[in-house]
mmCIF file of C-alpha atoms in Angstrom:
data_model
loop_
_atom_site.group_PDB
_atom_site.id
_atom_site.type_symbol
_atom_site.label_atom_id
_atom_site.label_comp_id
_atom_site.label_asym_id
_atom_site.label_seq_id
_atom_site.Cartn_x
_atom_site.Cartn_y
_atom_site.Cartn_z
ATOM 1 C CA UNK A 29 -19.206 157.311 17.568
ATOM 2 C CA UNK A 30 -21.597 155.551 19.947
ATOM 3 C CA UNK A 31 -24.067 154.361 17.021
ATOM 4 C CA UNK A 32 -21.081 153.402 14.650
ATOM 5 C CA UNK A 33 -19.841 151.282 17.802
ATOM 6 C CA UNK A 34 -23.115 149.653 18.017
ATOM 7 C CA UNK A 35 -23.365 149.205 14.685
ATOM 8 C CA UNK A 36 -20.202 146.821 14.883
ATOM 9 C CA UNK A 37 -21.975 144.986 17.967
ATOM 10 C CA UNK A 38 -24.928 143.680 16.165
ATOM 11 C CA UNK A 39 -22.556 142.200 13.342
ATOM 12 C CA UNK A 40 -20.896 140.878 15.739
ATOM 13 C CA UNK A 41 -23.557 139.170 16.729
ATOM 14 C CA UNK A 42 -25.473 138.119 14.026
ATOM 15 C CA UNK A 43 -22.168 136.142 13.093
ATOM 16 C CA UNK A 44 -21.664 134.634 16.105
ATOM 17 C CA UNK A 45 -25.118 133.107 15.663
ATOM 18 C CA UNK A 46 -24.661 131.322 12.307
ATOM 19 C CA UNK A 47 -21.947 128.602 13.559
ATOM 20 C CA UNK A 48 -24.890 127.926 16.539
ATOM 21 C CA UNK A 49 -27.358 126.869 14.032
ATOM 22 C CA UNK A 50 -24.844 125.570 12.049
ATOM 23 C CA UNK A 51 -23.915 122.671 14.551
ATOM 24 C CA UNK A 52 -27.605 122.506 15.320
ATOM 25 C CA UNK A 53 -28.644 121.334 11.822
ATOM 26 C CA UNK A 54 -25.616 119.393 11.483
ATOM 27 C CA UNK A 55 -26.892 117.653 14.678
ATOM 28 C CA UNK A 56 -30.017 117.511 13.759
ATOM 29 C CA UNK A 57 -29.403 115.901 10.390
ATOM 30 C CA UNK A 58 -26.824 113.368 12.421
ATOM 31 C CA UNK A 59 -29.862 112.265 14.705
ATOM 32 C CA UNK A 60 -32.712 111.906 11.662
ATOM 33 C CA UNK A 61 -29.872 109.519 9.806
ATOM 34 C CA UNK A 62 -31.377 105.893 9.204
ATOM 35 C CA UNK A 63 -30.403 103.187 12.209
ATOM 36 C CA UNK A 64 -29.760 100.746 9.654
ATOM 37 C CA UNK A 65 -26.269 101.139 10.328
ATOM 38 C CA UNK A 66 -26.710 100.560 14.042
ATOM 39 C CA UNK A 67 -28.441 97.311 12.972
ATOM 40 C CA UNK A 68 -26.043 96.308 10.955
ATOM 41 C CA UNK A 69 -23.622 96.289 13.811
ATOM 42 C CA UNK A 70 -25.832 94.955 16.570
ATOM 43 C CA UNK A 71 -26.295 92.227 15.323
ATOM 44 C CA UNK A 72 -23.050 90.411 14.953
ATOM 45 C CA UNK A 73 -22.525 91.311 18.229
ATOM 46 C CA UNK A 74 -25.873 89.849 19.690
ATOM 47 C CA UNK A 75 -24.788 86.578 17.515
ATOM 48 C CA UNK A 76 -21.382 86.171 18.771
ATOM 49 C CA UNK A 77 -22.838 87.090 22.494
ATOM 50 C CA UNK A 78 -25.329 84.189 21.523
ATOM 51 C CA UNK A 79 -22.368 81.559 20.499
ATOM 52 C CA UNK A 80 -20.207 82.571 23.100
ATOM 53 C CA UNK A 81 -22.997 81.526 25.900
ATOM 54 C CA UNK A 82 -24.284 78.281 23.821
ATOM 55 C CA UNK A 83 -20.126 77.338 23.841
ATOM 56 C CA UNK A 84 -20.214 78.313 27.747
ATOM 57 C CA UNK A 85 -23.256 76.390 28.924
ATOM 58 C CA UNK A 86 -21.894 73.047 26.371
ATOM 59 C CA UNK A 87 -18.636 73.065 28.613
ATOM 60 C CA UNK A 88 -20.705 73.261 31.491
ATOM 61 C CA UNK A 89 -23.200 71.134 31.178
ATOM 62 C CA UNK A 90 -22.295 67.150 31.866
ATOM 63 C CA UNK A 91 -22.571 66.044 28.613
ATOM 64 C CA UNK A 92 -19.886 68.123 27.198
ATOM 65 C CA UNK A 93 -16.896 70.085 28.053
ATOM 66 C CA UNK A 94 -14.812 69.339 30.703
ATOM 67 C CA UNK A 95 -17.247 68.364 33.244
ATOM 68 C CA UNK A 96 -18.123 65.076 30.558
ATOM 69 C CA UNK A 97 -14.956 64.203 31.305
ATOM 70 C CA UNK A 98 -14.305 61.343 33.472
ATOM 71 C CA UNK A 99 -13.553 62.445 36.957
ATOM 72 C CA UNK A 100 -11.435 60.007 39.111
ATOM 73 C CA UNK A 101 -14.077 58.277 41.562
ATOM 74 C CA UNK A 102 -13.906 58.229 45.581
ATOM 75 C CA UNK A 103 -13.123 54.356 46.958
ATOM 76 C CA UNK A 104 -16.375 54.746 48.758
ATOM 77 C CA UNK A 105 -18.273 55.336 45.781
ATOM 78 C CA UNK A 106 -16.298 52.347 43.961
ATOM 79 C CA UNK A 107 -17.579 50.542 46.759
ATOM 80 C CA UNK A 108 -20.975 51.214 46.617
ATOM 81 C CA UNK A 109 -21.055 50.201 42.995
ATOM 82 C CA UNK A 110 -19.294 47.090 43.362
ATOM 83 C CA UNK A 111 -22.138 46.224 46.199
ATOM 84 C CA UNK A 112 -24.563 47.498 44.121
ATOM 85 C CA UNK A 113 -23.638 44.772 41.245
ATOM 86 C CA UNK A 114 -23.447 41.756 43.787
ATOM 87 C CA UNK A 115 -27.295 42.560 45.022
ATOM 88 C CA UNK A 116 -27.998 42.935 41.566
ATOM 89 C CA UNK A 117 -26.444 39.443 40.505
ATOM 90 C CA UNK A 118 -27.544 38.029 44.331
ATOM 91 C CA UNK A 119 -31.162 39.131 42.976
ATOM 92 C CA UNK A 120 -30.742 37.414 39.739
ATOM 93 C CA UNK A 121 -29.845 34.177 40.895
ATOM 94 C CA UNK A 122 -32.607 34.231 43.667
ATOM 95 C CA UNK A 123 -35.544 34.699 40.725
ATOM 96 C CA UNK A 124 -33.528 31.960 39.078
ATOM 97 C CA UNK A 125 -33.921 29.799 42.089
ATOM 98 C CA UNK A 126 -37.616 30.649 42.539
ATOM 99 C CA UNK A 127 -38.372 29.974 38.710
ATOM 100 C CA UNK A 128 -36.757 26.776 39.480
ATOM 101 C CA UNK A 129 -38.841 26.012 42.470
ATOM 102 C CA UNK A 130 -42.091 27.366 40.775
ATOM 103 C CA UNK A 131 -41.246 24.362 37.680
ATOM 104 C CA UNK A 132 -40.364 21.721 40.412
ATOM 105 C CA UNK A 133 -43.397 23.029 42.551
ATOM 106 C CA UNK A 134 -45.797 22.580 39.048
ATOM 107 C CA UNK A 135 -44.251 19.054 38.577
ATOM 108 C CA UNK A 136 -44.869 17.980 42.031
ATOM 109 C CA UNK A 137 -48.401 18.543 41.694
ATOM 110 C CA UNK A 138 -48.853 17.029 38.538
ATOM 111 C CA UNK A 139 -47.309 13.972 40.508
ATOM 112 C CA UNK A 140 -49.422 14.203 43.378
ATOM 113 C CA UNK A 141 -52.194 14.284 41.230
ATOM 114 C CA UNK A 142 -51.765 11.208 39.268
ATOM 115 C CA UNK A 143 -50.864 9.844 42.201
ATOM 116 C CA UNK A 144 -54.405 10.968 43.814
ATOM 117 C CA UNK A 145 -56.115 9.295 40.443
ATOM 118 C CA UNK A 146 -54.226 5.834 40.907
ATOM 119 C CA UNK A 147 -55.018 5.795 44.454
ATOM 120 C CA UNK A 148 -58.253 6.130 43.888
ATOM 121 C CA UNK A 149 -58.660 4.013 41.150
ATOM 122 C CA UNK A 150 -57.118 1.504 43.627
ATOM 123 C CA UNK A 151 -59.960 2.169 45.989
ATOM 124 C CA UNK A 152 -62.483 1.540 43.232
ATOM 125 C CA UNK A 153 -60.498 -1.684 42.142
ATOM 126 C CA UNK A 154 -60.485 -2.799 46.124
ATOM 127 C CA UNK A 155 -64.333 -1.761 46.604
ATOM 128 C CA UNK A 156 -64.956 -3.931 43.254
ATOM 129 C CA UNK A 157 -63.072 -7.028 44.880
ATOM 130 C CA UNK A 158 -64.802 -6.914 48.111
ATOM 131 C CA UNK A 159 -67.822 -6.870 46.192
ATOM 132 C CA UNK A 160 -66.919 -9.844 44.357
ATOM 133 C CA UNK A 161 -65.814 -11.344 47.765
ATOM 134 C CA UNK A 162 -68.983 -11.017 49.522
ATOM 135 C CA UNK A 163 -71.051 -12.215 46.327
ATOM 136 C CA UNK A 164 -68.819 -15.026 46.704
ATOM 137 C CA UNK A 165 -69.111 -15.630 50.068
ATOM 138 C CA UNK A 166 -72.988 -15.470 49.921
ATOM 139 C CA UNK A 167 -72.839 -17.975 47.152
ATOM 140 C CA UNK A 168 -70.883 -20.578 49.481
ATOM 141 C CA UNK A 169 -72.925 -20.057 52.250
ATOM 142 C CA UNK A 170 -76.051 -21.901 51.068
ATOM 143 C CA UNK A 171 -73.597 -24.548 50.020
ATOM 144 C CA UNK A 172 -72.061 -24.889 53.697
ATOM 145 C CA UNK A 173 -75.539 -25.216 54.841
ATOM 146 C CA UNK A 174 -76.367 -28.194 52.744
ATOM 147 C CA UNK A 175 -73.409 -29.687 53.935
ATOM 148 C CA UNK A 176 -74.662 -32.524 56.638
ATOM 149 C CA UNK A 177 -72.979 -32.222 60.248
ATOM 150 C CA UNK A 178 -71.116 -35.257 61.152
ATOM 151 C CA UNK A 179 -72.624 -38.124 62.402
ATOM 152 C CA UNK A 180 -71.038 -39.873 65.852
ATOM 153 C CA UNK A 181 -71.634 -43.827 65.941
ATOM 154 C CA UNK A 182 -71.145 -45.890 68.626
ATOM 155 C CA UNK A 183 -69.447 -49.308 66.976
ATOM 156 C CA UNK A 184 -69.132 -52.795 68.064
ATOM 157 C CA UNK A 185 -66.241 -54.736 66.524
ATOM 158 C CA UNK A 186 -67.202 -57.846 65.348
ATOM 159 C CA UNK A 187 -65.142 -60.829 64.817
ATOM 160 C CA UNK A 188 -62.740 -60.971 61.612
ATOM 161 C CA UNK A 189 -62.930 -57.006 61.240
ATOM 162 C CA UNK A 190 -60.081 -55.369 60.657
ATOM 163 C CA UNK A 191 -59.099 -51.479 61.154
ATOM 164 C CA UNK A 192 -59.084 -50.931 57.497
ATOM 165 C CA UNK A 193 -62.411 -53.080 56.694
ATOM 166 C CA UNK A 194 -64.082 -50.921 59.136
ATOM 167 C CA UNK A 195 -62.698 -47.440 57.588
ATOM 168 C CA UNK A 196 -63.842 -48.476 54.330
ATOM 169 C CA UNK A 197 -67.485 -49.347 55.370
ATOM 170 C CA UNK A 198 -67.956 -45.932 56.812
ATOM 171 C CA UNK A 199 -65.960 -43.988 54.279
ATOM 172 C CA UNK A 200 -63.211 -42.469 56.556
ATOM 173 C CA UNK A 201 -59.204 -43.606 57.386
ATOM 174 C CA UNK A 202 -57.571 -45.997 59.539
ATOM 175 C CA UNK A 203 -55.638 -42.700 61.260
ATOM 176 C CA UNK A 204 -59.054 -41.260 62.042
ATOM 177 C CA UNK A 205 -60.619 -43.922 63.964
ATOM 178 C CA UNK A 206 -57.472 -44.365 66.024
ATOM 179 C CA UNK A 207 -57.585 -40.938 66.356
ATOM 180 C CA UNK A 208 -60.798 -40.625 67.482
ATOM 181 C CA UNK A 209 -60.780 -43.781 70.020
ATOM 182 C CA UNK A 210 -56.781 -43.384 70.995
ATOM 183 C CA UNK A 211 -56.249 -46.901 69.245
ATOM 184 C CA UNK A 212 -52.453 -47.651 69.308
ATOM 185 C CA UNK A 213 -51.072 -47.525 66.008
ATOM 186 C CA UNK A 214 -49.975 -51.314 65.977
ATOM 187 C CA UNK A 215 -52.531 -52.962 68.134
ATOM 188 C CA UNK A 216 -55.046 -55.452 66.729
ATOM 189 C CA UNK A 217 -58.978 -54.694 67.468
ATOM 190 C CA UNK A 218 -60.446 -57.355 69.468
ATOM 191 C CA UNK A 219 -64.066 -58.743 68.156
ATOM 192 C CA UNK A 220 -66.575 -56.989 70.733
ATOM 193 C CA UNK A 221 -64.454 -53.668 71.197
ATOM 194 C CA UNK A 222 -66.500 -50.455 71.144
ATOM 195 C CA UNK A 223 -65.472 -47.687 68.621
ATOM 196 C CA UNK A 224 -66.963 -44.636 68.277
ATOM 197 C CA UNK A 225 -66.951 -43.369 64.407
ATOM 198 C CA UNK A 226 -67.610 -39.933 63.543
ATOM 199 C CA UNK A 227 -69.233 -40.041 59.599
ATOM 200 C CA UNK A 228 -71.284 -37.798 57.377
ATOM 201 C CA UNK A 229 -74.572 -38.851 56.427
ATOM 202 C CA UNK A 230 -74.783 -38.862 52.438
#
């Protein structure tokens, strides 16, 4: 009885073994399959994870999305801009002005130096007429020189002479012998009246 019982055992176990080694092929054939199949799945899912994070960081970013759009802006920072544009056109029209100046500065020296050549082509006109002055002057000097220096003659009228007749034989007028002896300018000479004549010597 004891060996048929143990006869039944070992059976007993010997079929409770085969399902074991059963699963573990099966197993073991599941985990030596190909992983193309896993491939084939990852990697629509690592695309769309890629899309759906390009799609995020294009509505975040500020040039797309909601953040491109136009936010409503603070008055302070509508007033910075607006002073920001009048330095901007206050800085324009002061280059304009010095541009302006810089032109009217150019002409004003292209004035003041035509006005330097004139001047001193003045000078040189000036220098060449004193020149001509004092050759002139030299010239008339000699000529002064030979000039004789008037002659004073003591004069005794004689009878029949006349004012006139006396003027004409020294070569000088009637209004310079009266002036000369304080004659009246209607009184006669008397013969034997002294004159004094003042004459150049030829």
């Amino acid at each position: 009885m004891e060996k048929h019982g143990e006869d039944r055992k070992e059976p007993k176990v010997e079929i409770g073994n085969e399902p074991e080694e059963r699963s573990f092929s099966s197993a073991y054939q599941g985990a030596t399959r190909p992983s193309s199949i896993k491939r084939w799945i990852l990697v629509p899912i690592l695309l769309l994870g890629i899309v759906g994070l390009a799609f995020g960081l294009w509505m975040i970013l500020p040039s797309g999305g909601y953040l491109s759009k136009k936010q409503p802006e603070s008055p302070e920072l509508i007033t910075l801009k607006a002073e920001v544009l009048r330095l901007k056109g206050e800085s324009d029209l002061f280059k304009k002005e010095i541009q302006s100046l810089k032109e009217e500065l150019k002409i004003f020296q292209e004035q003041a130096k035509s006005f330097q050549e004139q001047a001193k082509s003045f000078q040189e006109q000036i220098k060449a007429l004193n020149g001509q002055l004092i050759s002139l002057s030299k010239k008339k000097e000699p000529q002064e020189d030979k000039k004789p220096a008037p002659k004073a003659v003591v004069y005794k009228i004689k009878k029949g002479e006349t004012l006139a007749s006396i003027a004409k034989k020294f070569r000088v007028r009637p209004d310079d012998l009266r002036r000369w002896n304080r004659l009246p300018s209607k009184g006669k000479l008397k013969p034997g009246q002294i004159i004094t004549i003042y004459f150049s010597t030829p």
